Amino acid sequence: MLTVNGESYQSHPGETVLDLVAARIGRPLGPDGRPTDGGRLGIAVALDKAVVPRSRWQATELAPGQNVDIVTAVQGG
C-alpha cells in the first residue's frame, strides 16, 4: 500500500511511475513518458517529495509506504 495524492493506493509488483500516471490520466504513454497520441501532458510527479524526471518514470518502481504526488499544470493567474 502507498499513498497517491493523499489517498491509499494498492500498487502491484513491478508497477512503475509511468504505469501509475498512464492509469490515472487514462492515456497511453510511451517509454519516455510522452503521450503516444502526440498531445501535451503537463504533469509532474514527486516521489517522497522528490521530483521524478519524466525520463525516469519507466525505470522508477513503486514500493509500499511511498508517497506519490501527481500534479497537473494549469493556466491562469
CSV table of N, CA, C and O in Angstrom, one decimal:
chain,number,residue,atom,x,y,z
A,1,MET,N,0.9,-1.2,0.0
A,1,MET,CA,0.0,0.0,0.0
A,1,MET,C,0.9,1.2,0.0
A,1,MET,O,1.9,1.3,0.7
A,2,LEU,N,0.5,2.2,-0.8
A,2,LEU,CA,1.2,3.5,-0.8
A,2,LEU,C,0.2,4.6,-0.9
A,2,LEU,O,-1.0,4.3,-0.9
A,3,THR,N,0.6,5.8,-0.9
A,3,THR,CA,-0.3,7.0,-0.9
A,3,THR,C,-0.1,7.7,-2.2
A,3,THR,O,1.0,8.1,-2.6
A,4,VAL,N,-1.2,8.0,-2.9
A,4,VAL,CA,-1.2,8.8,-4.2
A,4,VAL,C,-2.1,10.0,-4.0
A,4,VAL,O,-3.3,9.8,-3.7
A,5,ASN,N,-1.5,11.2,-4.0
A,5,ASN,CA,-2.3,12.4,-3.8
A,5,ASN,C,-3.1,12.4,-2.6
A,5,ASN,O,-4.3,12.8,-2.6
A,6,GLY,N,-2.6,11.8,-1.5
A,6,GLY,CA,-3.3,11.8,-0.2
A,6,GLY,C,-4.2,10.6,0.0
A,6,GLY,O,-4.8,10.5,1.1
A,7,GLU,N,-4.3,9.7,-1.0
A,7,GLU,CA,-5.3,8.6,-0.8
A,7,GLU,C,-4.5,7.3,-0.9
A,7,GLU,O,-3.5,7.2,-1.6
A,8,SER,N,-5.0,6.3,-0.1
A,8,SER,CA,-4.3,5.0,-0.2
A,8,SER,C,-4.5,4.4,-1.5
A,8,SER,O,-5.5,4.5,-2.2
A,9,TYR,N,-3.4,3.7,-2.0
A,9,TYR,CA,-3.4,3.1,-3.3
A,9,TYR,C,-2.7,1.7,-3.2
A,9,TYR,O,-1.6,1.7,-2.6
A,10,GLN,N,-3.3,0.7,-3.7
A,10,GLN,CA,-2.7,-0.6,-3.7
A,10,GLN,C,-1.9,-0.8,-5.1
A,10,GLN,O,-2.6,-1.0,-6.1
A,11,SER,N,-0.6,-0.8,-5.0
A,11,SER,CA,0.1,-1.0,-6.2
A,11,SER,C,0.3,-2.5,-6.5
A,11,SER,O,0.1,-3.3,-5.6
A,12,HIS,N,0.8,-2.8,-7.7
A,12,HIS,CA,1.0,-4.2,-8.0
A,12,HIS,C,2.5,-4.4,-8.2
A,12,HIS,O,3.2,-3.4,-8.5
A,13,PRO,N,3.1,-5.6,-8.0
A,13,PRO,CA,4.5,-5.8,-8.1
A,13,PRO,C,5.0,-5.3,-9.5
A,13,PRO,O,4.4,-5.6,-10.5
A,14,GLY,N,6.1,-4.6,-9.5
A,14,GLY,CA,6.7,-4.1,-10.7
A,14,GLY,C,6.1,-2.9,-11.3
A,14,GLY,O,6.5,-2.4,-12.3
A,15,GLU,N,5.0,-2.3,-10.7
A,15,GLU,CA,4.4,-1.1,-11.2
A,15,GLU,C,5.3,0.1,-11.1
A,15,GLU,O,6.0,0.3,-10.1
A,16,THR,N,5.4,0.8,-12.2
A,16,THR,CA,6.3,2.0,-12.2
A,16,THR,C,5.5,3.3,-12.2
A,16,THR,O,4.3,3.3,-12.3
A,17,VAL,N,6.2,4.4,-12.0
A,17,VAL,CA,5.6,5.7,-12.0
A,17,VAL,C,4.9,5.9,-13.4
A,17,VAL,O,3.8,6.4,-13.4
A,18,LEU,N,5.5,5.4,-14.5
A,18,LEU,CA,4.9,5.5,-15.8
A,18,LEU,C,3.5,4.8,-15.8
A,18,LEU,O,2.5,5.4,-16.3
A,19,ASP,N,3.5,3.6,-15.3
A,19,ASP,CA,2.2,2.8,-15.3
A,19,ASP,C,1.2,3.6,-14.5
A,19,ASP,O,0.0,3.7,-14.9
A,20,LEU,N,1.5,4.1,-13.3
A,20,LEU,CA,0.6,4.8,-12.5
A,20,LEU,C,0.0,6.1,-13.2
A,20,LEU,O,-1.2,6.3,-13.2
A,21,VAL,N,0.9,6.9,-13.7
A,21,VAL,CA,0.5,8.1,-14.4
A,21,VAL,C,-0.5,7.7,-15.6
A,21,VAL,O,-1.5,8.3,-15.7
A,22,ALA,N,-0.1,6.8,-16.4
A,22,ALA,CA,-0.9,6.4,-17.5
A,22,ALA,C,-2.3,5.9,-17.1
A,22,ALA,O,-3.3,6.3,-17.7
A,23,ALA,N,-2.3,5.2,-16.0
A,23,ALA,CA,-3.6,4.7,-15.5
A,23,ALA,C,-4.5,5.9,-14.9
A,23,ALA,O,-5.7,5.9,-15.2
A,24,ARG,N,-3.8,6.8,-14.3
A,24,ARG,CA,-4.5,7.9,-13.7
A,24,ARG,C,-5.1,8.9,-14.7
A,24,ARG,O,-6.2,9.4,-14.5
A,25,ILE,N,-4.4,9.1,-15.8
A,25,ILE,CA,-4.8,10.0,-16.8
A,25,ILE,C,-5.6,9.4,-17.9
A,25,ILE,O,-6.3,10.0,-18.7
A,26,GLY,N,-5.6,8.1,-18.0
A,26,GLY,CA,-6.4,7.3,-19.0
A,26,GLY,C,-5.9,7.5,-20.4
A,26,GLY,O,-6.6,7.4,-21.3
A,27,ARG,N,-4.6,7.7,-20.5
A,27,ARG,CA,-3.9,7.9,-21.8
A,27,ARG,C,-2.7,7.0,-21.9
A,27,ARG,O,-1.9,7.0,-20.9
A,28,PRO,N,-2.4,6.4,-23.0
A,28,PRO,CA,-1.2,5.6,-23.1
A,28,PRO,C,0.0,6.5,-23.3
A,28,PRO,O,0.0,7.6,-23.9
A,29,LEU,N,1.1,6.1,-22.6
A,29,LEU,CA,2.3,6.9,-22.6
A,29,LEU,C,3.4,6.0,-23.2
A,29,LEU,O,3.5,4.8,-22.9
A,30,GLY,N,4.3,6.6,-23.9
A,30,GLY,CA,5.5,5.9,-24.4
A,30,GLY,C,6.5,5.7,-23.3
A,30,GLY,O,6.4,6.3,-22.2
A,31,PRO,N,7.6,5.0,-23.6
A,31,PRO,CA,8.6,4.7,-22.6
A,31,PRO,C,9.3,6.0,-22.1
A,31,PRO,O,9.9,6.1,-21.0
A,32,ASP,N,9.2,7.1,-22.9
A,32,ASP,CA,9.8,8.4,-22.5
A,32,ASP,C,8.8,9.2,-21.7
A,32,ASP,O,9.2,10.4,-21.3
A,33,GLY,N,7.6,8.7,-21.4
A,33,GLY,CA,6.7,9.4,-20.6
A,33,GLY,C,5.8,10.4,-21.4
A,33,GLY,O,5.0,11.1,-20.8
A,34,ARG,N,6.0,10.5,-22.7
A,34,ARG,CA,5.2,11.3,-23.5
A,34,ARG,C,3.9,10.6,-24.0
A,34,ARG,O,4.0,9.4,-24.3
A,35,PRO,N,2.8,11.3,-24.1
A,35,PRO,CA,1.6,10.7,-24.7
A,35,PRO,C,1.8,10.1,-26.1
A,35,PRO,O,2.4,10.8,-26.9
A,36,THR,N,1.4,8.9,-26.3
A,36,THR,CA,1.5,8.3,-27.6
A,36,THR,C,0.6,9.0,-28.7
A,36,THR,O,0.8,8.8,-29.9
A,37,ASP,N,-0.4,9.8,-28.2
A,37,ASP,CA,-1.3,10.5,-29.2
A,37,ASP,C,-0.7,11.8,-29.7
A,37,ASP,O,-1.3,12.5,-30.4
A,38,GLY,N,0.6,12.1,-29.2
A,38,GLY,CA,1.2,13.3,-29.6
A,38,GLY,C,0.8,14.6,-28.9
A,38,GLY,O,1.4,15.6,-29.1
A,39,GLY,N,-0.2,14.5,-28.0
A,39,GLY,CA,-0.6,15.7,-27.3
A,39,GLY,C,0.3,16.0,-26.1
A,39,GLY,O,1.3,15.4,-25.9
A,40,ARG,N,0.0,17.1,-25.5
A,40,ARG,CA,0.8,17.6,-24.3
A,40,ARG,C,0.3,16.9,-23.1
A,40,ARG,O,-0.9,16.5,-22.9
A,41,LEU,N,1.2,16.8,-22.1
A,41,LEU,CA,0.9,16.1,-20.8
A,41,LEU,C,0.7,17.1,-19.7
A,41,LEU,O,-0.3,17.1,-19.0
A,42,GLY,N,1.6,17.9,-19.4
A,42,GLY,CA,1.5,18.9,-18.3
A,42,GLY,C,1.4,18.3,-17.0
A,42,GLY,O,0.7,18.8,-16.1
A,43,ILE,N,2.1,17.2,-16.7
A,43,ILE,CA,2.1,16.6,-15.4
A,43,ILE,C,3.5,16.4,-14.9
A,43,ILE,O,4.5,16.2,-15.6
A,44,ALA,N,3.6,16.6,-13.5
A,44,ALA,CA,4.8,16.3,-12.8
A,44,ALA,C,4.5,15.3,-11.7
A,44,ALA,O,3.4,15.3,-11.2
A,45,VAL,N,5.6,14.6,-11.4
A,45,VAL,CA,5.4,13.6,-10.3
A,45,VAL,C,6.5,13.7,-9.3
A,45,VAL,O,7.7,13.9,-9.6
A,46,ALA,N,6.1,13.7,-8.0
A,46,ALA,CA,7.1,13.7,-6.9
A,46,ALA,C,6.9,12.4,-6.1
A,46,ALA,O,5.8,12.0,-5.9
A,47,LEU,N,8.0,11.8,-5.8
A,47,LEU,CA,8.0,10.5,-5.1
A,47,LEU,C,8.7,10.8,-3.7
A,47,LEU,O,9.9,11.2,-3.8
A,48,ASP,N,8.0,10.7,-2.7
A,48,ASP,CA,8.5,11.1,-1.3
A,48,ASP,C,9.2,12.5,-1.4
A,48,ASP,O,10.3,12.7,-0.9
A,49,LYS,N,8.4,13.4,-2.0
A,49,LYS,CA,8.8,14.8,-2.0
A,49,LYS,C,9.9,15.2,-2.9
A,49,LYS,O,10.4,16.3,-3.0
A,50,ALA,N,10.4,14.2,-3.7
A,50,ALA,CA,11.5,14.5,-4.7
A,50,ALA,C,10.9,14.3,-6.1
A,50,ALA,O,10.3,13.3,-6.4
A,51,VAL,N,11.1,15.3,-6.9
A,51,VAL,CA,10.6,15.3,-8.3
A,51,VAL,C,11.3,14.1,-9.1
A,51,VAL,O,12.5,14.0,-9.0
A,52,VAL,N,10.5,13.3,-9.8
A,52,VAL,CA,11.0,12.3,-10.6
A,52,VAL,C,11.0,12.8,-12.1
A,52,VAL,O,9.9,13.0,-12.6
A,53,PRO,N,12.1,12.9,-12.7
A,53,PRO,CA,12.1,13.4,-14.1
A,53,PRO,C,11.4,12.4,-15.0
A,53,PRO,O,11.4,11.2,-14.8
A,54,ARG,N,10.7,13.0,-15.9
A,54,ARG,CA,9.9,12.1,-16.9
A,54,ARG,C,10.7,11.0,-17.5
A,54,ARG,O,10.2,9.9,-17.7
A,55,SER,N,12.0,11.3,-17.8
A,55,SER,CA,12.9,10.3,-18.4
A,55,SER,C,13.1,9.1,-17.5
A,55,SER,O,13.6,8.1,-17.9
A,56,ARG,N,12.8,9.3,-16.2
A,56,ARG,CA,13.0,8.2,-15.2
A,56,ARG,C,11.7,7.5,-14.8
A,56,ARG,O,11.7,6.5,-14.0
A,57,TRP,N,10.5,7.9,-15.3
A,57,TRP,CA,9.3,7.3,-14.9
A,57,TRP,C,9.2,5.8,-15.2
A,57,TRP,O,8.8,5.1,-14.3
A,58,GLN,N,9.7,5.4,-16.3
A,58,GLN,CA,9.6,4.0,-16.7
A,58,GLN,C,10.5,3.1,-15.8
A,58,GLN,O,10.2,2.0,-15.5
A,59,ALA,N,11.6,3.7,-15.3
A,59,ALA,CA,12.6,2.9,-14.5
A,59,ALA,C,12.4,3.0,-13.0
A,59,ALA,O,13.0,2.3,-12.3
A,60,THR,N,11.4,3.8,-12.6
A,60,THR,CA,11.2,4.0,-11.2
A,60,THR,C,10.0,3.2,-10.7
A,60,THR,O,8.8,3.5,-11.0
A,61,GLU,N,10.3,2.1,-10.0
A,61,GLU,CA,9.3,1.2,-9.5
A,61,GLU,C,8.7,1.8,-8.2
A,61,GLU,O,9.4,2.4,-7.4
A,62,LEU,N,7.4,1.5,-8.0
A,62,LEU,CA,6.8,2.0,-6.8
A,62,LEU,C,7.0,0.9,-5.7
A,62,LEU,O,7.1,-0.3,-6.0
A,63,ALA,N,7.1,1.4,-4.4
A,63,ALA,CA,7.3,0.5,-3.3
A,63,ALA,C,6.3,0.8,-2.2
A,63,ALA,O,5.9,2.0,-2.0
A,64,PRO,N,5.9,-0.2,-1.4
A,64,PRO,CA,5.0,0.1,-0.3
A,64,PRO,C,5.5,1.2,0.6
A,64,PRO,O,6.7,1.3,0.9
A,65,GLY,N,4.6,2.0,1.1
A,65,GLY,CA,4.9,3.1,2.0
A,65,GLY,C,5.3,4.4,1.4
A,65,GLY,O,5.5,5.4,2.1
A,66,GLN,N,5.5,4.4,0.1
A,66,GLN,CA,5.9,5.6,-0.6
A,66,GLN,C,4.7,6.6,-0.7
A,66,GLN,O,3.6,6.2,-0.7
A,67,ASN,N,5.1,7.8,-0.9
A,67,ASN,CA,4.1,8.9,-1.0
A,67,ASN,C,4.3,9.5,-2.4
A,67,ASN,O,5.4,10.0,-2.7
A,68,VAL,N,3.3,9.4,-3.3
A,68,VAL,CA,3.4,9.9,-4.7
A,68,VAL,C,2.4,11.1,-4.8
A,68,VAL,O,1.3,11.0,-4.4
A,69,ASP,N,2.9,12.2,-5.4
A,69,ASP,CA,2.1,13.3,-5.7
A,69,ASP,C,2.2,13.5,-7.2
A,69,ASP,O,3.3,13.6,-7.8
A,70,ILE,N,1.0,13.5,-7.8
A,70,ILE,CA,0.9,13.7,-9.3
A,70,ILE,C,0.2,15.1,-9.4
A,70,ILE,O,-0.9,15.2,-8.9
A,71,VAL,N,0.9,16.0,-10.0
A,71,VAL,CA,0.3,17.4,-10.2
A,71,VAL,C,0.2,17.7,-11.6
A,71,VAL,O,1.0,17.3,-12.5
A,72,THR,N,-0.9,18.5,-11.9
A,72,THR,CA,-1.2,18.9,-13.3
A,72,THR,C,-1.0,20.4,-13.4
A,72,THR,O,-1.5,21.1,-12.5
A,73,ALA,N,-0.3,20.8,-14.4
A,73,ALA,CA,-0.1,22.3,-14.6
A,73,ALA,C,-1.4,22.9,-15.1
A,73,ALA,O,-2.1,22.2,-16.0
A,74,VAL,N,-1.8,24.0,-14.6
A,74,VAL,CA,-3.0,24.7,-15.1
A,74,VAL,C,-2.6,26.1,-15.5
A,74,VAL,O,-1.7,26.7,-14.9
A,75,GLN,N,-3.3,26.7,-16.4
A,75,GLN,CA,-3.0,28.0,-16.9
A,75,GLN,C,-3.9,29.0,-16.2
A,75,GLN,O,-5.1,28.7,-15.9
A,76,GLY,N,-3.4,30.1,-15.9
A,76,GLY,CA,-4.2,31.1,-15.2
A,76,GLY,C,-3.5,31.9,-14.2
A,76,GLY,O,-2.3,31.7,-14.0
A,77,GLY,N,-4.1,32.7,-13.5
A,77,GLY,CA,-3.4,33.6,-12.5
A,77,GLY,C,-4.0,33.6,-11.2
A,77,GLY,O,-4.7,33.0,-10.6
